[in-house]
Tab-separated table of C-alpha atoms (C1' of nucleotides) in Angstrom:
chain	number	residue	atom	x	y	z
A	19	UNK	CA	24.330	51.898	-6.551
A	20	UNK	CA	23.909	55.784	-5.829
A	21	UNK	CA	24.674	56.678	-2.728
A	22	UNK	CA	27.447	55.625	-0.429
A	23	UNK	CA	25.657	52.697	1.954
A	24	UNK	CA	22.574	52.534	-0.406
A	25	UNK	CA	21.470	48.983	0.291
A	26	UNK	CA	22.876	48.082	3.741
A	27	UNK	CA	19.411	48.374	5.354
A	28	UNK	CA	17.456	46.673	2.345
A	29	UNK	CA	19.640	44.116	1.502
A	30	UNK	CA	19.119	42.681	4.999
A	31	UNK	CA	15.628	42.756	4.701
A	32	UNK	CA	15.918	40.591	1.852
A	33	UNK	CA	18.367	38.243	2.913
A	34	UNK	CA	16.062	37.855	5.956
A	35	UNK	CA	13.579	36.982	3.361
A	36	UNK	CA	15.178	34.541	1.570
A	37	UNK	CA	16.465	32.499	4.538
A	38	UNK	CA	12.805	32.416	5.832
A	39	UNK	CA	12.038	30.573	2.862
A	40	UNK	CA	14.809	28.566	2.815
A	41	UNK	CA	13.743	27.452	6.375
A	42	UNK	CA	10.451	26.939	5.612
A	43	UNK	CA	11.590	24.607	2.612
A	44	UNK	CA	13.630	22.492	4.658
A	45	UNK	CA	10.660	21.375	6.981
A	46	UNK	CA	8.078	21.253	4.193
A	47	UNK	CA	9.040	17.600	2.768
A	48	UNK	CA	8.477	16.025	6.881
A	49	UNK	CA	5.227	17.735	7.050
A	50	UNK	CA	4.187	16.363	3.502
A	51	UNK	CA	5.374	12.818	4.917
A	52	UNK	CA	3.817	13.013	8.438
A	53	UNK	CA	0.214	14.012	6.905
A	54	UNK	CA	0.231	11.306	4.280
A	55	UNK	CA	1.703	8.687	7.173
A	56	UNK	CA	-1.398	10.589	9.306
A	57	UNK	CA	-3.909	9.653	6.428
A	58	UNK	CA	-2.648	6.356	5.731
A	59	UNK	CA	-2.903	5.454	9.411
A	60	UNK	CA	-6.322	6.729	9.380
A	61	UNK	CA	-7.387	4.967	6.691
A	62	UNK	CA	-6.009	1.612	7.267
A	63	UNK	CA	-4.421	1.500	10.659
A	64	UNK	CA	-1.035	1.436	9.350
A	65	UNK	CA	1.157	3.010	6.834
A	66	UNK	CA	3.414	1.037	4.938
A	67	UNK	CA	6.426	2.437	3.037
A	68	UNK	CA	5.149	1.231	-0.567
A	69	UNK	CA	1.783	3.122	0.039
A	70	UNK	CA	3.934	5.944	1.197
A	71	UNK	CA	5.914	5.885	-1.531
A	72	UNK	CA	2.901	5.515	-4.025
A	73	UNK	CA	1.149	8.261	-2.995
A	74	UNK	CA	4.136	11.075	-2.579
A	75	UNK	CA	5.073	9.806	-6.207
A	76	UNK	CA	8.910	8.549	-5.447
A	77	UNK	CA	10.615	5.254	-5.126
A	78	UNK	CA	10.144	3.179	-2.008
A	79	UNK	CA	13.917	3.764	-1.006
A	80	UNK	CA	13.012	7.624	-1.056
A	81	UNK	CA	10.260	6.798	1.183
A	82	UNK	CA	12.334	4.717	3.504
A	83	UNK	CA	14.809	7.617	3.755
A	84	UNK	CA	12.247	10.027	4.431
A	85	UNK	CA	10.982	7.641	7.619
A	86	UNK	CA	14.646	7.669	8.693
A	87	UNK	CA	14.502	11.237	9.250
A	88	UNK	CA	10.954	11.259	10.364
A	89	UNK	CA	12.428	8.811	13.147
A	90	UNK	CA	15.374	11.110	13.815
A	91	UNK	CA	13.281	14.003	14.458
A	92	UNK	CA	11.165	11.888	16.808
A	93	UNK	CA	7.788	12.238	14.604
A	94	UNK	CA	7.560	8.449	13.583
A	95	UNK	CA	8.255	5.272	14.821
A	96	UNK	CA	8.669	1.543	13.032
A	97	UNK	CA	10.360	-1.790	13.607
A	98	UNK	CA	12.110	-3.370	10.412
A	99	UNK	CA	9.844	-4.775	7.717
A	100	UNK	CA	6.745	-3.262	9.759
A	101	UNK	CA	4.353	-0.329	9.093
A	102	UNK	CA	5.283	3.094	10.056
A	103	UNK	CA	3.798	5.018	12.809
A	104	UNK	CA	3.456	8.356	14.051
A	105	UNK	CA	4.331	9.338	17.637
A	106	UNK	CA	2.066	12.002	19.214
A	107	UNK	CA	4.237	14.677	18.149
A	108	UNK	CA	4.047	13.620	14.541
A	109	UNK	CA	0.261	13.224	14.851
A	110	UNK	CA	-0.217	16.530	16.093
A	111	UNK	CA	2.021	17.782	13.230
A	112	UNK	CA	0.129	15.867	10.845
A	113	UNK	CA	-3.448	17.247	12.568
A	114	UNK	CA	-2.063	20.593	11.990
A	115	UNK	CA	-0.656	20.315	8.432
A	116	UNK	CA	-4.000	19.024	7.257
A	117	UNK	CA	-6.097	21.814	8.966
A	118	UNK	CA	-3.498	24.310	7.407
A	119	UNK	CA	-4.193	22.508	4.007
A	120	UNK	CA	-7.756	22.887	4.414
A	121	UNK	CA	-7.632	26.299	5.293
A	122	UNK	CA	-5.481	27.135	2.276
A	123	UNK	CA	-7.450	25.385	-0.105
A	124	UNK	CA	-10.593	26.976	1.001
A	125	UNK	CA	-9.031	30.532	0.698
A	126	UNK	CA	-8.087	30.118	-2.414
A	127	UNK	CA	-11.390	28.951	-3.481
A	128	UNK	CA	-12.934	31.863	-1.637
A	129	UNK	CA	-11.084	34.342	-3.992
A	130	UNK	CA	-12.045	32.575	-7.126
A	131	UNK	CA	-9.396	30.071	-7.646
A	132	UNK	CA	-10.897	26.926	-9.294
A	133	UNK	CA	-11.025	23.889	-6.686
A	134	UNK	CA	-8.872	21.644	-8.905
A	135	UNK	CA	-6.203	24.497	-9.112
A	136	UNK	CA	-6.667	25.447	-5.377
A	137	UNK	CA	-5.962	21.831	-4.392
A	138	UNK	CA	-2.973	21.277	-6.913
A	139	UNK	CA	-1.590	24.847	-5.640
A	140	UNK	CA	-1.997	24.117	-2.222
A	141	UNK	CA	0.288	21.356	-1.946
A	142	UNK	CA	3.086	23.873	-2.677
A	143	UNK	CA	1.707	26.939	-1.236
A	144	UNK	CA	1.116	25.725	2.309
A	145	UNK	CA	4.382	25.310	3.777
A	146	UNK	CA	5.271	29.129	3.316
A	147	UNK	CA	1.968	30.275	5.045
A	148	UNK	CA	3.026	31.604	8.402
A	149	UNK	CA	1.059	31.386	11.685
A	150	UNK	CA	-0.286	34.941	11.156
A	151	UNK	CA	-0.766	34.498	7.411
A	152	UNK	CA	-3.189	31.611	8.331
A	153	UNK	CA	-5.263	33.171	11.069
A	154	UNK	CA	-6.096	36.090	8.469
A	155	UNK	CA	-6.564	33.398	6.307
A	156	UNK	CA	-9.589	31.990	8.609
A	157	UNK	CA	-10.952	35.212	9.494
A	158	UNK	CA	-11.178	36.009	6.204
A	159	UNK	CA	-12.794	33.178	5.474
A	160	UNK	CA	-15.326	33.476	8.812
A	161	UNK	CA	-16.319	36.769	7.437
A	162	UNK	CA	-17.038	36.070	3.965
A	163	UNK	CA	-18.811	33.190	5.026
A	164	UNK	CA	-21.099	35.041	7.327
A	165	UNK	CA	-20.824	38.033	4.816
A	166	UNK	CA	-22.483	36.085	1.992
B	13	UNK	CA	-7.001	-0.368	3.142
B	14	UNK	CA	-10.617	-1.369	3.039
B	15	UNK	CA	-11.296	-2.485	-0.681
B	16	UNK	CA	-9.385	-4.364	-3.175
B	17	UNK	CA	-7.937	-1.399	-5.266
B	18	UNK	CA	-8.947	1.399	-2.965
B	19	UNK	CA	-6.083	4.367	-3.729
B	20	UNK	CA	-4.867	3.744	-7.386
B	21	UNK	CA	-7.147	6.529	-8.507
B	22	UNK	CA	-6.150	8.734	-5.230
B	23	UNK	CA	-2.876	7.707	-5.015
B	24	UNK	CA	-2.121	9.292	-8.493
B	25	UNK	CA	-3.631	12.499	-7.840
B	26	UNK	CA	-1.565	12.790	-4.869
B	27	UNK	CA	1.817	11.942	-6.290
B	28	UNK	CA	0.408	14.307	-9.434
B	29	UNK	CA	0.556	16.930	-6.788
B	30	UNK	CA	3.547	16.634	-4.920
B	31	UNK	CA	5.813	15.933	-8.377
B	32	UNK	CA	4.335	19.874	-9.152
B	33	UNK	CA	5.292	20.843	-5.736
B	34	UNK	CA	8.587	19.261	-6.246
B	35	UNK	CA	8.834	20.821	-9.973
B	36	UNK	CA	8.077	24.380	-8.669
B	37	UNK	CA	10.751	24.199	-5.924
B	38	UNK	CA	13.452	23.243	-8.314
B	39	UNK	CA	13.242	26.538	-10.506
B	40	UNK	CA	12.108	28.558	-7.518
B	41	UNK	CA	16.030	29.502	-6.925
B	42	UNK	CA	16.310	30.366	-10.376
B	43	UNK	CA	13.343	32.537	-10.245
B	44	UNK	CA	14.679	34.543	-7.170
B	45	UNK	CA	18.163	35.011	-8.635
B	46	UNK	CA	16.898	36.368	-11.547
B	47	UNK	CA	14.464	38.686	-10.489
B	48	UNK	CA	17.157	39.475	-7.601
B	49	UNK	CA	19.995	40.466	-10.605
B	50	UNK	CA	17.019	42.430	-12.891
B	51	UNK	CA	16.498	44.311	-9.409
B	52	UNK	CA	20.187	45.343	-9.363
B	53	UNK	CA	20.470	45.766	-13.008
B	54	UNK	CA	17.758	48.664	-13.113
B	55	UNK	CA	19.282	50.336	-9.790
B	56	UNK	CA	23.124	50.081	-10.762
B	57	UNK	CA	22.964	49.283	-14.421
B	58	UNK	CA	25.162	45.749	-13.178
B	59	UNK	CA	24.845	43.372	-11.048
B	60	UNK	CA	27.994	42.090	-9.299
B	61	UNK	CA	28.220	38.562	-7.212
B	62	UNK	CA	29.050	40.222	-3.945
B	63	UNK	CA	25.723	41.998	-4.057
B	64	UNK	CA	23.677	39.153	-5.274
B	65	UNK	CA	25.383	37.098	-2.180
B	66	UNK	CA	24.448	39.860	0.176
B	67	UNK	CA	21.152	40.262	-0.954
B	68	UNK	CA	20.466	36.383	-1.155
B	69	UNK	CA	21.566	36.134	2.294
B	70	UNK	CA	24.046	33.526	0.950
B	71	UNK	CA	28.049	33.480	0.880
B	72	UNK	CA	29.730	34.757	-2.453
B	73	UNK	CA	30.862	31.308	-3.705
B	74	UNK	CA	27.045	30.178	-3.646
B	75	UNK	CA	25.915	33.192	-5.685
B	76	UNK	CA	28.483	32.154	-8.234
B	77	UNK	CA	27.471	28.935	-8.567
B	78	UNK	CA	23.465	30.007	-8.569
B	79	UNK	CA	25.161	32.256	-11.545
B	80	UNK	CA	26.439	29.460	-12.878
B	81	UNK	CA	23.281	27.945	-13.209
B	82	UNK	CA	21.327	30.653	-14.558
B	83	UNK	CA	24.174	30.835	-17.506
B	84	UNK	CA	23.611	27.109	-18.175
B	85	UNK	CA	19.538	27.829	-18.433
B	86	UNK	CA	20.278	30.645	-20.594
B	87	UNK	CA	19.211	33.087	-18.061
B	88	UNK	CA	22.174	35.155	-17.814
B	89	UNK	CA	25.566	36.059	-19.313
B	90	UNK	CA	28.863	36.906	-17.471
B	91	UNK	CA	32.775	37.159	-18.252
B	92	UNK	CA	35.117	36.259	-15.378
B	93	UNK	CA	35.363	38.873	-13.134
B	94	UNK	CA	32.853	41.131	-14.658
B	95	UNK	CA	29.776	41.768	-13.531
B	96	UNK	CA	26.292	39.453	-14.358
B	97	UNK	CA	23.683	40.374	-17.095
B	98	UNK	CA	20.359	38.960	-17.741
B	99	UNK	CA	19.428	37.800	-21.513
B	100	UNK	CA	16.425	38.573	-22.778
B	101	UNK	CA	14.775	35.160	-21.575
B	102	UNK	CA	16.268	36.132	-18.087
B	103	UNK	CA	14.879	39.573	-17.982
B	104	UNK	CA	11.506	38.285	-19.166
B	105	UNK	CA	11.848	35.675	-16.302
B	106	UNK	CA	12.678	38.135	-13.976
B	107	UNK	CA	9.673	40.436	-15.266
B	108	UNK	CA	7.225	37.803	-14.566
B	109	UNK	CA	8.474	36.825	-11.456
B	110	UNK	CA	8.535	40.392	-9.918
B	111	UNK	CA	4.901	40.776	-11.282
B	112	UNK	CA	3.686	37.568	-9.514
B	113	UNK	CA	5.391	38.754	-6.346
B	114	UNK	CA	3.559	41.840	-6.493
B	115	UNK	CA	0.109	40.568	-7.003
B	116	UNK	CA	0.882	37.754	-4.278
B	117	UNK	CA	1.807	40.454	-1.889
B	118	UNK	CA	-1.258	42.374	-3.037
B	119	UNK	CA	-3.729	39.546	-2.628
B	120	UNK	CA	-2.441	38.879	1.065
B	121	UNK	CA	-3.043	42.389	2.122
B	122	UNK	CA	-6.412	42.576	0.252
B	123	UNK	CA	-7.538	39.533	2.319
B	124	UNK	CA	-6.489	40.953	5.886
B	125	UNK	CA	-2.876	39.686	5.875
B	126	UNK	CA	-0.326	42.541	7.390
B	127	UNK	CA	1.800	44.192	4.852
B	128	UNK	CA	4.939	42.968	6.805
B	129	UNK	CA	3.871	39.048	6.859
B	130	UNK	CA	2.539	39.562	3.361
B	131	UNK	CA	5.933	40.238	2.229
B	132	UNK	CA	7.807	37.960	4.093
B	133	UNK	CA	5.127	34.767	3.300
B	134	UNK	CA	5.081	35.813	-0.323
B	135	UNK	CA	8.729	35.311	-0.852
B	136	UNK	CA	8.092	31.468	-0.166
B	137	UNK	CA	4.459	31.626	-1.516
B	138	UNK	CA	4.895	33.071	-5.354
B	139	UNK	CA	6.857	29.859	-6.518
B	140	UNK	CA	3.825	27.665	-6.142
B	141	UNK	CA	1.353	30.224	-7.590
B	142	UNK	CA	0.408	28.559	-10.909
B	143	UNK	CA	-1.132	30.657	-14.043
B	144	UNK	CA	-4.698	30.039	-13.351
B	145	UNK	CA	-4.379	30.903	-9.441
B	146	UNK	CA	-2.439	33.977	-10.600
B	147	UNK	CA	-5.107	35.038	-12.801
B	148	UNK	CA	-8.143	34.190	-10.153
B	149	UNK	CA	-5.888	36.620	-7.725
B	150	UNK	CA	-5.897	39.387	-10.285
B	151	UNK	CA	-9.579	39.473	-10.708
B	152	UNK	CA	-10.069	39.049	-7.541
B	153	UNK	CA	-8.249	42.256	-6.628
B	154	UNK	CA	-9.560	44.124	-9.302
B	155	UNK	CA	-13.136	43.441	-8.393
B	156	UNK	CA	-12.507	43.934	-4.760
B	157	UNK	CA	-10.867	47.424	-5.761
B	158	UNK	CA	-13.715	48.323	-7.639
B	159	UNK	CA	-16.225	46.904	-5.430
B	160	UNK	CA	-14.790	48.726	-2.249
C	6	DG	C1'	52.930	52.150	-12.500
C	7	DC	C1'	52.677	49.705	-8.659
C	8	DG	C1'	51.220	47.161	-4.200
C	9	DG	C1'	47.662	46.026	-1.449
C	10	DA	C1'	42.671	45.400	-0.748
C	11	DA	C1'	38.753	44.047	-2.481
C	12	DA	C1'	35.948	41.380	-5.967
C	13	DT	C1'	35.627	37.055	-8.228
C	14	DA	C1'	36.761	32.485	-9.395
C	15	DT	C1'	37.831	27.348	-7.961
C	16	DA	C1'	38.310	23.681	-4.928
C	17	DG	C1'	36.658	20.441	-1.898
C	18	DC	C1'	33.202	19.181	1.750
C	19	DC	C1'	28.268	18.518	3.856
C	20	DT	C1'	22.942	17.626	3.695
C	21	DT	C1'	19.034	16.910	1.292
C	22	DG	C1'	15.976	14.214	-1.176
C	23	DG	C1'	15.827	12.066	-5.584
C	24	DC	C1'	17.095	7.665	-8.124
C	25	DT	C1'	18.638	2.289	-9.010
C	26	DT	C1'	20.860	-1.794	-7.831
C	27	DC	C1'	20.839	-5.778	-5.011
C	28	DA	C1'	20.204	-8.401	-0.608
C	29	DT	C1'	16.918	-9.819	2.830
C	30	DT	C1'	12.977	-10.769	5.402
C	31	DG	C1'	8.250	-11.741	5.682
C	32	DC	C1'	3.796	-13.746	3.385
C	33	DT	C1'	1.063	-16.633	1.458
C	34	DG	C1'	-0.558	-20.300	-1.588
C	35	DT	C1'	-0.743	-25.154	-2.441
D	13	DA	C1'	6.188	-26.505	5.332
D	14	DC	C1'	8.077	-24.297	2.330
D	15	DA	C1'	8.942	-21.858	-2.448
D	16	DG	C1'	8.347	-17.920	-4.680
D	17	DC	C1'	7.155	-13.274	-4.659
D	18	DA	C1'	6.181	-8.744	-2.707
D	19	DA	C1'	7.803	-5.412	0.452
D	20	DT	C1'	11.216	-3.612	2.890
D	21	DG	C1'	16.197	-2.572	3.496
D	22	DA	C1'	21.067	-1.113	2.435
D	23	DA	C1'	24.771	0.368	-0.848
D	24	DG	C1'	26.002	3.739	-3.826
D	25	DC	C1'	24.819	7.233	-7.194
D	26	DC	C1'	23.925	12.029	-8.813
D	27	DA	C1'	22.475	17.293	-8.709
D	28	DA	C1'	21.080	21.009	-6.111
D	29	DG	C1'	22.396	24.361	-2.914
D	30	DG	C1'	24.504	25.244	1.098
D	31	DC	C1'	29.138	26.210	3.145
D	32	DT	C1'	34.745	27.297	4.187
D	33	DA	C1'	39.301	28.060	2.581
D	34	DT	C1'	42.787	29.410	-1.364
D	35	DA	C1'	44.002	31.249	-5.342
D	36	DT	C1'	43.465	34.466	-8.820
D	37	DT	C1'	42.185	38.967	-10.705
D	38	DT	C1'	40.841	43.356	-11.088
D	39	DC	C1'	41.116	48.021	-9.193
D	40	DC	C1'	42.400	52.152	-6.750
D	41	DG	C1'	45.384	54.705	-3.935
D	42	DC	C1'	49.858	57.042	-4.155
DNA sequence: GCGGAAATATAGCCTTGGCTTCATTGCTGT
DNA sequence: ACAGCAATGAAGCCAAGGCTATATTTCCGC
C-alpha cells in the first residue's frame, strides 16, 4: 500500500460486494428448484422427485435433499412417496423467478446475444440480478421495443 | 406428463444448462481471488493474506485455504509466511476476469442500470457470462458508443 | 539482540450440495 | 393377489468454502 490507511474504504466496499454475491448464491439453488417444480406442476399437475432430478441434472437423492430444504423454508410440501407441491410462497417465488428469467433472456437477446446462448447464460446470471437491475432491464426492453 | 416420452429432449437441455451454471459457480471463487491478488500485486507489489481476506470479506484462514486452492490449480505461488504471487496463468486469468468485469459493468450502465447497482450486481453476474455473450456485450458497447 | 505484537499457518468444526449404495414403498401386470 | 420393478427414502461419503481457536513465525521497536 502507498499510504497509511489506503484501503479501508475500498476494502469495505469490496467485501460488501462479495458478501452480497455469496448471499445471492445461497438462495439460487432454491430458486431453481422452486421454478422447476412450478413448471412440472403446471405441466403434469404434480412434481415427482425423479422428474425434478432429471431436469436439474442431478441424482434422485440430491433432488430429495433439495426438496427437504424447500420444505424447511416453507416453499414446498410433500408426503412420503408422494409428489412434491409448492406452497403459496413457493408458487410466488417460482412465478417471480420465471418472470425474471424471461426478462434476462430477452435483454440478452436485445443487446445481441444469440438466443441459444442467452438461454444458457441466463440460467446462471438471473440469480444475481437485483431488483433495480431488473427494473432497468424491463424499462430498456420497453423503450427499445417502442423505439424500433 | 401428457405424452409417452414428453420431456426427454427438453429435460436434457435443462440439465445441461444447470450443469453449466454449476460448473461456472465452481470456478467463480478462484476467479475472484485471482483478480483480487492481481489487484493487490499491482498496487503493492505483493499480496498478503491479510489484505486478501479483508478485501474478500472473509477471515484469514479462509483466505489461506483459497490460496491453497489457487496453488493447487497452478494459479499462484507462495512460500510459508511470505506473500502470495500469481503465476503466469494466474495473471492471465486475473487480467481476463478484470476485463470481463469492466465490460459487464459498462453494459449494465449502458442499458440503464445505476452505476452503483451495476458494480454490485456485476460481481455476481460476471462469472456466468460466456465468451459469446461477452463478445455480444463488447459489440453492443462499441456500436452504441458510435451511435450516440 | 531480544521480546512482544502482528501476520501467517494449522487444526477442527459446520453447512451446502453433490455423489453412491442400500432399504423400503407403491404400482402394475398377469 | 401378489411378484417384481420403478420410484422414493435413508445413510454415509466427499469437496468446497465458510468459521473459531490455537500454534507458529516474522518483524519491529527498544
